[in-house]
Short mmCIF file of C-alpha atoms in Angstrom, two decimals:
data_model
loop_
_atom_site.label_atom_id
_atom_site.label_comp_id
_atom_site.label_asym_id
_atom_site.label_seq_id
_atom_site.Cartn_x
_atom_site.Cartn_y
_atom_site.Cartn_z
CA UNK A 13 0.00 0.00 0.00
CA UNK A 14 1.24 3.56 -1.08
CA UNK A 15 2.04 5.77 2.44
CA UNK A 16 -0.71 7.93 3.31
CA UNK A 17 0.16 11.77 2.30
CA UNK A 18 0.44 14.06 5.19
CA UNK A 19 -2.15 16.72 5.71
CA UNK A 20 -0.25 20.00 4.34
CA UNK A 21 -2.29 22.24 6.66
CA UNK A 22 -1.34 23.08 10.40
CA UNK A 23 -3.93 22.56 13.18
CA UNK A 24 -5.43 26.08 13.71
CA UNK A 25 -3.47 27.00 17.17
CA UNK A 26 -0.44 26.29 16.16
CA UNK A 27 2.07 28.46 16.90
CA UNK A 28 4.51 30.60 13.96
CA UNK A 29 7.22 32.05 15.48
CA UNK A 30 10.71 33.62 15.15
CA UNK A 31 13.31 33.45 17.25
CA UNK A 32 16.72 34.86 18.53
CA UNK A 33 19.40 35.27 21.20
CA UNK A 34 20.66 38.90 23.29
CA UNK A 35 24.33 38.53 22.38
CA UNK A 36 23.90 37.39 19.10
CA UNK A 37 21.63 40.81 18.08
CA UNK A 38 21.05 43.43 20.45
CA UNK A 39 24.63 44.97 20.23
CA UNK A 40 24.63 48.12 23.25
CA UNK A 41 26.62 46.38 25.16
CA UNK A 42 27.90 49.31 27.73
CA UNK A 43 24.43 50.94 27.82
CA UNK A 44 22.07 50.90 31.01
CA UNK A 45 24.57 49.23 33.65
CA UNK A 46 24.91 46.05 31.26
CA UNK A 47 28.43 44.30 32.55
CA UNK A 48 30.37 41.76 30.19
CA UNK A 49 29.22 38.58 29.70
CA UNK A 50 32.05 35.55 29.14
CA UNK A 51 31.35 36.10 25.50
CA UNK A 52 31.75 39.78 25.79
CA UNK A 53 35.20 38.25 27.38
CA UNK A 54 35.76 35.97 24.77
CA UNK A 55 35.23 37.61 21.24
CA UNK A 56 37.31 40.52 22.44
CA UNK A 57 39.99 37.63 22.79
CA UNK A 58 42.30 37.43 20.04
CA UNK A 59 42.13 34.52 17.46
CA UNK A 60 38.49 32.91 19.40
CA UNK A 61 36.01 34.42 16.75
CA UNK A 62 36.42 34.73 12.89
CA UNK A 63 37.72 37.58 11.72
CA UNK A 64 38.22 39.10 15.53
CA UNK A 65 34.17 39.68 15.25
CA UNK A 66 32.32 40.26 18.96
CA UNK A 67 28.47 41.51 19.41
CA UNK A 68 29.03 45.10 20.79
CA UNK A 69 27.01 46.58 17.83
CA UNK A 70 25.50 43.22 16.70
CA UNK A 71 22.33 44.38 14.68
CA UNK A 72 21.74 46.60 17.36
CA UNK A 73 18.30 45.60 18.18
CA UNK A 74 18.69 47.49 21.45
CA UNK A 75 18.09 50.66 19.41
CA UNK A 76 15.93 49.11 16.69
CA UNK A 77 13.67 46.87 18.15
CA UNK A 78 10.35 48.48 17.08
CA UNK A 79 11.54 48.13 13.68
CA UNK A 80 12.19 44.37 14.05
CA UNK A 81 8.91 43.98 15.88
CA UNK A 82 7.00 46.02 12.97
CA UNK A 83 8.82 43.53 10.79
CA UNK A 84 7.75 40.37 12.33
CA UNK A 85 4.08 41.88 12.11
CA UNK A 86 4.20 42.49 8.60
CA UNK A 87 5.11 39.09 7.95
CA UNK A 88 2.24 37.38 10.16
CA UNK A 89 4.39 35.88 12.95
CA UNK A 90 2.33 35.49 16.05
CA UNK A 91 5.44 34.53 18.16
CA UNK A 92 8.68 35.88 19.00
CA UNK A 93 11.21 34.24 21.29
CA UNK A 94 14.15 36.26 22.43
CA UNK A 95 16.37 35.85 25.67
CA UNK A 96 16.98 38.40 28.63
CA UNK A 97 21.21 39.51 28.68
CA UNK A 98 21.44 37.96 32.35
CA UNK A 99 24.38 41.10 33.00
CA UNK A 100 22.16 43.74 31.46
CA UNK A 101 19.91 42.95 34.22
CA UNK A 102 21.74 41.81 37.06
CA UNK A 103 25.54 43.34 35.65
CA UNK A 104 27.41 40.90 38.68
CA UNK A 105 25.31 38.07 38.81
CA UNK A 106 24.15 39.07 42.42
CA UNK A 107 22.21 41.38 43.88
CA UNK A 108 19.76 43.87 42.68
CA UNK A 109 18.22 43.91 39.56
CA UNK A 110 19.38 47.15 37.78
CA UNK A 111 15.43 48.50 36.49
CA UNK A 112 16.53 50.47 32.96
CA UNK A 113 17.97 46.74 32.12
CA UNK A 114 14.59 45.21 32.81
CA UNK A 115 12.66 48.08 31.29
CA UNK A 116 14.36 47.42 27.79
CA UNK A 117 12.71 43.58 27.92
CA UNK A 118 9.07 45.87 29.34
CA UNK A 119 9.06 48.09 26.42
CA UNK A 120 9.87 45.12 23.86
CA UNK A 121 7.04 43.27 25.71
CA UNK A 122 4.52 45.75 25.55
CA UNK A 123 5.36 46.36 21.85
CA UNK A 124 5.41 42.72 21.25
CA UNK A 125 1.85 42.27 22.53
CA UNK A 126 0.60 45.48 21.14
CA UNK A 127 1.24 43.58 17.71
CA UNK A 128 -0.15 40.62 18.57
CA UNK A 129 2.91 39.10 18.74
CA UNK A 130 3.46 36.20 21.53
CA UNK A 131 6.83 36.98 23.37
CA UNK A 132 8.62 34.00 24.34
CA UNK A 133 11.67 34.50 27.06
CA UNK A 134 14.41 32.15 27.25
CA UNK A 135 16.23 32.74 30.56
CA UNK A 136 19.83 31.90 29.62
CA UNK A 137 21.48 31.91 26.03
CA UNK A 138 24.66 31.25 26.98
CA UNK A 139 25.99 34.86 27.91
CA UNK A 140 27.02 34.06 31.54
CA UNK A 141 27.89 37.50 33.37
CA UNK A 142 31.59 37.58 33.51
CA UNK A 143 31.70 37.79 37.57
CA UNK A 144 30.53 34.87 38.19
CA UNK A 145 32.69 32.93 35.41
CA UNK A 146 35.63 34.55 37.40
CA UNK A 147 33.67 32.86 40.65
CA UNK A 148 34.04 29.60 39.04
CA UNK A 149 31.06 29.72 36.12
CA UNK A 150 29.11 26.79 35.40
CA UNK A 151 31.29 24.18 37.39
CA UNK A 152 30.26 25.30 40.40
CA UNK A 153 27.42 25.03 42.44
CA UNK A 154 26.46 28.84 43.36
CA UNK A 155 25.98 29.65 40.00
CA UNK A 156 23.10 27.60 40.00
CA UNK A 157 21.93 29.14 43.31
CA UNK A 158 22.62 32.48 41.26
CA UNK A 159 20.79 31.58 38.02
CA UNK A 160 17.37 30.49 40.65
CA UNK A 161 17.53 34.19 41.63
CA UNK A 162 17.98 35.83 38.63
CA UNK A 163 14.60 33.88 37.06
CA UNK A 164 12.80 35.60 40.02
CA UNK A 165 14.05 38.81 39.44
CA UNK A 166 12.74 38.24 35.69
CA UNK A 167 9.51 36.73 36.31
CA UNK A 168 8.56 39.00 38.79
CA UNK A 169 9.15 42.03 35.95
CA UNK A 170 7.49 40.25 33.28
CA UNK A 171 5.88 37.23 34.34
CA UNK A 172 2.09 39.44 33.95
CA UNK A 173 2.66 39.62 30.21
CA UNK A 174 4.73 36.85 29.56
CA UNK A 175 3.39 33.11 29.08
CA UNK A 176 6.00 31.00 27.80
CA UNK A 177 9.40 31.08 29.74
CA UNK A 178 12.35 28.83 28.88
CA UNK A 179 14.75 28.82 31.68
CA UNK A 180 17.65 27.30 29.28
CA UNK A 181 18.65 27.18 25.97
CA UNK A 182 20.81 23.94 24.86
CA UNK A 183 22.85 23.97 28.05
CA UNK A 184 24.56 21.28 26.06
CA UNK A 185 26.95 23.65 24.16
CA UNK A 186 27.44 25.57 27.19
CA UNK A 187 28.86 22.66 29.05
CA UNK A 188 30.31 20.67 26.71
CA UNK A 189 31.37 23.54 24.10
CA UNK A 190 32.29 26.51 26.79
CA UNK A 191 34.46 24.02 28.97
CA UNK A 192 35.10 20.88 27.27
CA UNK A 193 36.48 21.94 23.76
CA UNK A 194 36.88 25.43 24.38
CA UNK A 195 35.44 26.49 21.16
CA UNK A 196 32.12 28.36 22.71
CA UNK A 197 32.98 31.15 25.96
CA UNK A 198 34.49 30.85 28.30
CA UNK A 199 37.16 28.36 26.36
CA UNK A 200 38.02 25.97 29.06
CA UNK A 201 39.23 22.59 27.76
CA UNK A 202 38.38 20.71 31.04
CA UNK A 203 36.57 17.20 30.60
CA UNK A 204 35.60 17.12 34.34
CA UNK A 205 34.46 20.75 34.69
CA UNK A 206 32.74 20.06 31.16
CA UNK A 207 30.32 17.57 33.41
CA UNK A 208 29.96 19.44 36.63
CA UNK A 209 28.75 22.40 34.27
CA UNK A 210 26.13 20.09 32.30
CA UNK A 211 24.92 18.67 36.62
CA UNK A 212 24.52 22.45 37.46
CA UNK A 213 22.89 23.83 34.37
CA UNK A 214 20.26 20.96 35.24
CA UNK A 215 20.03 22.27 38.75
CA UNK A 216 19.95 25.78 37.54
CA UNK A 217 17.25 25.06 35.56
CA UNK A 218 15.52 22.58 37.96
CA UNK A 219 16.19 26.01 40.76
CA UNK A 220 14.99 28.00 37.76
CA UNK A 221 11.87 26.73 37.34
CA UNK A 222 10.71 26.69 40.98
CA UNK A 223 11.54 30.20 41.51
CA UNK A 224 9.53 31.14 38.27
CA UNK A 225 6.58 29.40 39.58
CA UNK A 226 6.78 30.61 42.99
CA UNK A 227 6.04 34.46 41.56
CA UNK A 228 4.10 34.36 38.35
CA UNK A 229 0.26 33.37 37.35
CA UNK A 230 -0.33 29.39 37.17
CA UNK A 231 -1.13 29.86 33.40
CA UNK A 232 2.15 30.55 32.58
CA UNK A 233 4.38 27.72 31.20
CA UNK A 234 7.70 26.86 31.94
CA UNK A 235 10.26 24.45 29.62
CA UNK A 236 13.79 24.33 28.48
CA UNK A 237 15.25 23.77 25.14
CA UNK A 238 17.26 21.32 24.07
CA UNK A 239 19.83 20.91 21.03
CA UNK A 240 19.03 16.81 21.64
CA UNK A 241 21.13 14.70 18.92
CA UNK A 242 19.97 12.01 16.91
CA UNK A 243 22.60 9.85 16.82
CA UNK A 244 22.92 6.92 14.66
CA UNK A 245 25.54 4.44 14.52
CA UNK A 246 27.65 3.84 11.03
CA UNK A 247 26.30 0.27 10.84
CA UNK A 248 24.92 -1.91 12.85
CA UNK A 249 27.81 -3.88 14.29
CA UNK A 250 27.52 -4.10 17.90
CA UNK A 251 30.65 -1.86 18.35
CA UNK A 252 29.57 0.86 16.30
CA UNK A 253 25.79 0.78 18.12
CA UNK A 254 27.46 0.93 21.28
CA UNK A 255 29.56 4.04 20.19
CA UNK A 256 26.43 5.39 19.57
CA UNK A 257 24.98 4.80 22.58
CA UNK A 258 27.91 6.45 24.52
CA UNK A 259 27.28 9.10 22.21
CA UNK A 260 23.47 9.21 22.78
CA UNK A 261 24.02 9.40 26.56
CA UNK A 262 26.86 12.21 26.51
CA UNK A 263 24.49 14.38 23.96
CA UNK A 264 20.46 13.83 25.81
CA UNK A 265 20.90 11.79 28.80
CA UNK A 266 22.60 14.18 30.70
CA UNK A 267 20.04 16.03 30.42
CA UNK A 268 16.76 14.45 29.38
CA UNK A 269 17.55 11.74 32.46
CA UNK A 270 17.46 13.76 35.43
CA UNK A 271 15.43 16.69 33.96
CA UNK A 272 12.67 13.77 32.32
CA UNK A 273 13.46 10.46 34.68
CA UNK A 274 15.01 11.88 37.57
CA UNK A 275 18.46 10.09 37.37
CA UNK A 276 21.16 10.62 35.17
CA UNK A 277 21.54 6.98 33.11
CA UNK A 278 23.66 4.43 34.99
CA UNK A 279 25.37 4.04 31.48
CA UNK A 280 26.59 7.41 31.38
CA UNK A 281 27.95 7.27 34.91
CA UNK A 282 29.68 4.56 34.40
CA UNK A 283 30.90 5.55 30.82
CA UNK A 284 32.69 8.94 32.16
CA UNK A 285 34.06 7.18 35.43
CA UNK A 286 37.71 8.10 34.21
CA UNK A 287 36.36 11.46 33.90
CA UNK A 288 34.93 11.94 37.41
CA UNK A 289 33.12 10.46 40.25
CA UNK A 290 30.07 12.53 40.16
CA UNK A 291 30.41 13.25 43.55
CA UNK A 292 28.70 16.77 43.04
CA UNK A 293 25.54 15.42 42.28
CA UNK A 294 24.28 15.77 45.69
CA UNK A 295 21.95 14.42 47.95
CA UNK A 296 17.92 16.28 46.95
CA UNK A 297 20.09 17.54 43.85
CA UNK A 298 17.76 15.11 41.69
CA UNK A 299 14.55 15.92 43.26
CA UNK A 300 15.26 19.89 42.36
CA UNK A 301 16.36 19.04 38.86
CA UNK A 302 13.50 16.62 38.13
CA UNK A 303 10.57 19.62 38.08
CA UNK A 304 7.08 18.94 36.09
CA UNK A 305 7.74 20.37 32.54
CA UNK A 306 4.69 22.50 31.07
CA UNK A 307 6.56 22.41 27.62
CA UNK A 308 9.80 20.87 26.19
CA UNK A 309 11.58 22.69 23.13
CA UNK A 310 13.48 20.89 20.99
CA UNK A 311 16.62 22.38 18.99
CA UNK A 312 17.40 20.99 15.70
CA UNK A 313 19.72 21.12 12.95
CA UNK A 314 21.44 17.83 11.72
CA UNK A 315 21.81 14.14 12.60
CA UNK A 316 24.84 12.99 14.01
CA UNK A 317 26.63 9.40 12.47
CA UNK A 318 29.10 7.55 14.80
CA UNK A 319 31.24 4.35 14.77
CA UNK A 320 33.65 2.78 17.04
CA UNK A 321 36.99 4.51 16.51
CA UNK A 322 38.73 3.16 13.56
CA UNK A 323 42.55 2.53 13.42
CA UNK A 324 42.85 4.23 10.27
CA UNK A 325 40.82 7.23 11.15
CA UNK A 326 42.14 10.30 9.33
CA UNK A 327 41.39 14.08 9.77
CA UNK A 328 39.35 16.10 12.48
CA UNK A 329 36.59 15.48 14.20
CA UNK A 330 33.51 15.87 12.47
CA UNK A 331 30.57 16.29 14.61
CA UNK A 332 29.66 19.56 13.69
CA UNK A 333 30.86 21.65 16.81
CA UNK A 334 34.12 23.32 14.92
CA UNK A 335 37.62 22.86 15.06
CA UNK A 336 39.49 21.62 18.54
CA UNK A 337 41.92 19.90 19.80
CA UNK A 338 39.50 19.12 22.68
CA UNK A 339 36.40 17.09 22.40
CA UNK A 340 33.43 18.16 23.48
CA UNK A 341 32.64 14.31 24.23
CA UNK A 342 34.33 13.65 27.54
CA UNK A 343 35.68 10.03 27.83
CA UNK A 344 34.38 9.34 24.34
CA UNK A 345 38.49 8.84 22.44
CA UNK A 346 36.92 5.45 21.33
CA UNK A 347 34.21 6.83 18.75
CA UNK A 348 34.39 8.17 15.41
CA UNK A 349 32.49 10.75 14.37
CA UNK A 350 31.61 10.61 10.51
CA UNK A 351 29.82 12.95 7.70
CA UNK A 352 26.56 12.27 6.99
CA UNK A 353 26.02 12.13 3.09
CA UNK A 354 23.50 14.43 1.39
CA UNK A 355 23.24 18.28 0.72
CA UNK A 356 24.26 20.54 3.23
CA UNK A 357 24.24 24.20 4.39
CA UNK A 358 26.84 26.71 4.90
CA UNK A 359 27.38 25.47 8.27
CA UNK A 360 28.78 21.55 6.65
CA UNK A 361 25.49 20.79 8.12
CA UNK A 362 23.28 17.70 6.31
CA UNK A 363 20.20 18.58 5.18
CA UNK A 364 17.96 15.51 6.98
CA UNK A 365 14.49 16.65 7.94
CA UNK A 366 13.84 12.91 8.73
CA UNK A 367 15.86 13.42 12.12
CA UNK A 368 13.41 16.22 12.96
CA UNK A 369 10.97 13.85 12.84
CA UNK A 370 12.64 11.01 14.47
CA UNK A 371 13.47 13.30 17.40
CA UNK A 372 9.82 14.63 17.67
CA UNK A 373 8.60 11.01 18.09
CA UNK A 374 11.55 10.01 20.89
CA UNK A 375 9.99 12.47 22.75
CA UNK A 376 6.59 12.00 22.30
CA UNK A 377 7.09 8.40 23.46
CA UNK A 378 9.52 9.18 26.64
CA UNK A 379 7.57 12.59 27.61
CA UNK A 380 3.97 11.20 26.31
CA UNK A 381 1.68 13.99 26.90
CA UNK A 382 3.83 16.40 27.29
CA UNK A 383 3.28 19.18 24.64
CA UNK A 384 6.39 19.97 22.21
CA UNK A 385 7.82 23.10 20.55
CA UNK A 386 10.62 23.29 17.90
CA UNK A 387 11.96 26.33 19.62
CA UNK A 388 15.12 26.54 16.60
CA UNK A 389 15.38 25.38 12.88
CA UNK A 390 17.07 26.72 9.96
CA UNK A 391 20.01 26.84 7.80
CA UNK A 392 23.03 29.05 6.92
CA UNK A 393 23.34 30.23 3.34
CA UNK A 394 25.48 32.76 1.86
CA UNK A 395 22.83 35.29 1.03
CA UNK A 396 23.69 38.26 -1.12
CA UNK A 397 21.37 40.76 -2.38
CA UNK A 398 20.62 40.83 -5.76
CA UNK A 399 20.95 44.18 -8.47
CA UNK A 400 17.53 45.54 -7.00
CA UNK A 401 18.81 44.71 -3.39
CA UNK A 402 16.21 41.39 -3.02
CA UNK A 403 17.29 38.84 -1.02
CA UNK A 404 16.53 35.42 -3.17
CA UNK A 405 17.18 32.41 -0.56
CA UNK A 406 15.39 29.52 -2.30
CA UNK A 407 17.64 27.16 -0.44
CA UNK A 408 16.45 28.50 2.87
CA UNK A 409 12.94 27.98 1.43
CA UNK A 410 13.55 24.46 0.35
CA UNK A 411 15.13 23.80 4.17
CA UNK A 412 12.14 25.26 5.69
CA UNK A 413 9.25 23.55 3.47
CA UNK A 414 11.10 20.10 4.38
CA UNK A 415 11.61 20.79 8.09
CA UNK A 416 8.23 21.69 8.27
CA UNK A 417 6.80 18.98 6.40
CA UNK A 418 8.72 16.67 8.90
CA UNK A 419 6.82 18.27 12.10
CA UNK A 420 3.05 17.91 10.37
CA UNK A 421 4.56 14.56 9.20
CA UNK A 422 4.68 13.90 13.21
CA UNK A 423 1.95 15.80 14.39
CA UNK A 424 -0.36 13.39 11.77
CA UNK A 425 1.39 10.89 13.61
CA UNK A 426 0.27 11.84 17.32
CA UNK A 427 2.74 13.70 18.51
CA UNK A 428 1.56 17.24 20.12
CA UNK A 429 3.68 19.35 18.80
CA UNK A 430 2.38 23.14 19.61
CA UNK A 431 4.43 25.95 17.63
CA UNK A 432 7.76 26.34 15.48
CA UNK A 433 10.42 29.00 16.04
CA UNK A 434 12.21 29.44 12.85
CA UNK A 435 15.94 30.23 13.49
CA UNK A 436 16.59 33.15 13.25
CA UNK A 437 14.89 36.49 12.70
CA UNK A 438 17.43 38.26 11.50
CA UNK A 439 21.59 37.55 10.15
CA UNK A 440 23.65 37.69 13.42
CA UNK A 441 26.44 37.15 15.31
CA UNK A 442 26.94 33.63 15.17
CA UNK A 443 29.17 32.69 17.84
CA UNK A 444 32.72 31.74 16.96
CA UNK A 445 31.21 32.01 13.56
CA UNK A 446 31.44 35.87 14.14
CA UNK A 447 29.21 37.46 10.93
CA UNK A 448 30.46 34.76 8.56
CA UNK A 449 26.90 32.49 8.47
CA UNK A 450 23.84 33.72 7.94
CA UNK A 451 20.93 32.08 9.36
CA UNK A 452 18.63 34.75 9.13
CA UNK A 453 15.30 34.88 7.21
CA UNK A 454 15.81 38.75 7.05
CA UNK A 455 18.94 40.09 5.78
CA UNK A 456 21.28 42.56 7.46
CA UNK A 457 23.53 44.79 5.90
CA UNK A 458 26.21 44.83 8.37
CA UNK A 459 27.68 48.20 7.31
CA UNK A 460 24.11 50.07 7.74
CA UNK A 461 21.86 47.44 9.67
CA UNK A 462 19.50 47.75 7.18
CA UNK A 463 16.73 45.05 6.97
CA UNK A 464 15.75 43.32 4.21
CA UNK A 465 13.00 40.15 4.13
CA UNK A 466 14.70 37.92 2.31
CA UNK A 467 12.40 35.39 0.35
CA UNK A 468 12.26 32.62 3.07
CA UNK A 469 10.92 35.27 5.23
CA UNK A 470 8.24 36.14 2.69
CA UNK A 471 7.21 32.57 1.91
CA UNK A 472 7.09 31.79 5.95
CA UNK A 473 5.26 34.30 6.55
CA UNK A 474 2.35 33.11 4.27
CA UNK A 475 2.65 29.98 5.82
CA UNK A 476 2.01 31.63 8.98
CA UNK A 477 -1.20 33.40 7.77
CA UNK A 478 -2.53 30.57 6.20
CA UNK A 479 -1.69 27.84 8.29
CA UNK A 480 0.05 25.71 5.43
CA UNK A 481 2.58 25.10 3.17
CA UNK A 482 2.93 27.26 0.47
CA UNK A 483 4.59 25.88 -2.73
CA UNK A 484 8.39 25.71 -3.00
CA UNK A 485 10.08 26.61 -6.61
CA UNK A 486 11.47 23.77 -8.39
CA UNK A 487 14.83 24.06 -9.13
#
C-alpha cells in the first residue's frame, strides 16, 4: 500500500514564530549598567572568533527593536522568542536587579503584545555574566543558586505579560562547548568541569523553574530547550551501536535523564568514570532538577553518524561543533564521528528533515503527553542581495518547506507538537562564527543594519497566515 500523504495544513493554534538570542543581536553592550558577559570576554579575545568579530554593535536591536517587531508583524508571525542579557539585568550576577535593564525587555514586551505578537523569554542563552565565570562559572554550584535568583528577578518584571518562559537554551553547548572543547565562551578545555557544568545547568534550571513558579500566574508555562542529537551508529555492528549509545548518553541523557526520569543513566555514569566520580551530584540535587515540565523545546539542525573509533581514522573530528583539539565528548576517544552524506548548508550541516521527525517522536514516546515546541530550525546560506537589493534564498525555502513537512509529518502521527520558532529572525552574530553564516530569514547589511526580508521570510510568513505550506520553486 502507497504511504498515506500528510495533511499540508497546520492545526489552527499552532504556533509561527521567530526566534533569537541577546548577544547574538542586540549589540549596546555598555548601555544601562549592562556588565560583560564571558562572551563579551571571549570575542574581544584574540584569534576565538572569525575575523576578531564580537556583538558590541550586533544588529543593534537594542536601538531598533520596534523596527524588528513592525517587521515580524508584517510578515504574520504570532510569536517571538528572544532571551533576557542575564548582565544587562543583574551586571554581577548578584544582587539587585538594575530596572533600565529590565525596562528594555518591558518596552519590547509591551510592543510585542501590542502587535499581537506572543513573546517568548528564554532565561539563559549562553551569555554568563563575567563575575561569576571569574567565581568559578558553570562548574560550580552557586551559579546555579545564582541563576534560581535571577529567574525571580525576571519573572517577577514580566511574568504578567509573559506566558511562555524557557529557563535554558541547549545547556549542552554551554557545558560541553564553553568548557570541554573550548570552542564556545568561556574556552576551558576541562573534561571534568565540562560535566559538573552540564549537573549544574540541570540544577539551575531545575532552581529555575521553581523560583519562576513561585512568583508568576499558574497559566504561565515553563520548559527548556534542548539541542538533543539524533545519533545513529555507522552500521549496525555491535561496536559501532554501542559508540552510539555512549554518544546518545553524553548528547540527551545528561540532560533528558534527570530533567525527564530523575536520574542521570547508569550508562553514562559509568561511561565517564575516568572522567569523574560525580560526587557533586548531591543528595535532593535530583529531586530539584526533576521539576514537572509545562513544555519541552526541541533544537534541531542535523543528525549525528558515529562508529567505534577506527585505526585508520584520518582528519578532524567531524561532529559539527568546529575545530578543537579538545572534544566536546568527555571520555568518548573510542568513537568516530563521521559525515553524513547528502546536501548541506553553509554550516557543513546535512540537510535531513527525517531526524526532525525522528526526534519529535523520541519524545513523544519518553515525555507522552507532554506538549512539544521546535523552539530553533534553519540553515546558513550565503545570502547576497541581488541588483535591486532582493534577497533570493530559495535554499532556505527548500530547508524550511522540508523541516516543516517533517513536524506535520509527526503531528499526523500523534505527537503534540504546539508551535515552530524558525531560526533566526534576523543575520547575526553567530558565535565563533562571528558574521560569517547567515541564518537569518531577514537580511542585514552589516555596514548600515539595514533590513531586508529575504524570500524565506516572505514565503514563511504566508505559511504563517494561512496555516500551510505554500509551494516551494522547483529548481
Amino acid at each position: 500500500m502507497p504511504e498515506p500523504i500528510t495533511p499540508v495544513a497546520f492545526p489552527p493554534n499552532f504556533l509561527w514564530g521567530a526566534a533569537t538570542s541577546a548577544y547574538q543581536i542586540e549589540g549596546a553592550v555598555r548601555e544601562g549598567g549592562r556588565t560583560p558577559s564571558i562572551w563579551d570576554t571571549f570575542s574581544h579575545t584574540p584569534g576565538k572568533t572569525a575575523g576578531g568579530d564580537h556583538g558590541d554593535i550586533a544588529v543593534d536591536h537594542y536601538h531598533r527593536f520596534h523596527e524588528d517587531v513592525e517587521l515580524m508583524a508584517g510578515l504574520g508571525l504570532g510569536a517571538y522568542r528572544f532571551s533576557i542579557s542575564w548582565s544587562r539585568v543583574q551586571p554581577t550576577g548578584r544582587g539587585p536587579a538594575v530596572q533600565v535593564g529590565l525596562d528594555f525587555y518591558r518596552r519590547l514586551v509591551d510592543d510585542l503584545l501590542a502587535h499581537d505578537i506572543k513573546p517568548a523569554v528564554t532565561l539563559y542563552h549562553w551569555d554568563l555574566p563575567q563575575e561569576l565565570e571569574d567565581a568559578g562559572g558553570w562548574p560550580e554550584r552557586d551559579t546555579a543558586l545564582r541563576f534560581a535568583e535571577y529567574a525571580q528577578i525576571v519573572g517577577e518584571a514580566l511574568g504578567d505579560r509573559v506566558e511562555q518562559w524557557i529557563t535554558l537554551n541547549e545547556p549542552w553547548c554551554s557545558a560541553f562547548l564553553g568548557y570541554g572543547s573550548g570552542v564556545h565562551a568561556p574556552g576551558r578545555t576541562d573534561p571534568e568541569a565540562s560535566l559538573r557544568a552540564a549537573h549544574h545547568l540541570n540544577l539551575a534550571h531545575g532552581l529555575g523553574a521553581t523560583a519562576l513558579r513561585s512568583v508568576m500566574p499558574a497559566r504561565n508555562t515553563v520548559g527548556l530547550s534542548l539541542n538533543s542529537s539524533v545519533v545513529r551508529p555507522l552500521t549496525q555492528d555491535p561496536a559501532d551501536l554501542a559508540a552510539a549509545r555512549k554518544i546518545d548518553d553524553l548528547a540527551n541523557g545528561v540532560f533528558h535523564g534527570p530533567i525527564l526520569h530523575g536520574a542521570y543513566p547508569q550508562s553514562l555514569l559509568a561511561a565517564t568514570s575516568s572522567v569523574t566520580d560525580w560526587s557533586y551530584v548531591l543528595d535532593g540535587d535530583l529531586r530539584k532538577i526533576n521539576q514537572p515540565l509545562d513544555t519541552l523545546g526541541l533544537n534541531y539542525y542535523t543528525p549525528t553518524l558515529v562508529s567505534a573509533a577506527r585505526p585508520d581514522r584520518q582528519g578532524a573530528r567531524a561532529d559539527g561543533h568546529g575545530a578543537s583539539e579538545h572534544s566536546p565528548w568527555p571520555a568518548a576517544a573510542d568513537v568516530d564521528f563521521h559525515q553524513t552524506p547528502g546536501e548541506r548548508t553553509e554550516m557543513g550541516w546535512t540537510i535531513d528533515p527525517t531526524g526532525l521527525h525522528e526526534l519529535i517522536m523520541r519524545y513523544n514516546r519518553e515525555a507522552p503527553g507532554l506538549p512539544l515546541y521546535i523552539t530553533e530550525n534553519g540553515a546558513a546560506y550565503d545570502d547576497k542581495p541581488d541588483p535591486d537589493g532582493r534577497v533570493h534564498d530559495p535554499e532556505r525555502v527548500a530547508y524550511l518547506h522540508g523541516h516543516l513537512s517533517a513536524v506535520r509529518r509527526a503531528i499526523s502521527d500523534g505527537a503534540d507538537v504546539r508551535g515552530y520558532y524558525l531560526w533566526s529572525l534576523l543575520d547575526n552574530f553567530e558565535w565563533a562564527y562571528g558574521y560569517e553564516k547567515r541564518f537569518g530569514a531577514v537580511y542585514v547589511d552589516y555596514a548600515t543594519l539595514e533590513r531586508t526580508p529575504k524570500s524565506s521570510a516572505l514565503w514563511y510568513g504566508q505559511a504563517a497566515r494561512t496555516g500551510s505550506l505554500p509551494e516551494v520553486e522547483s529548481a
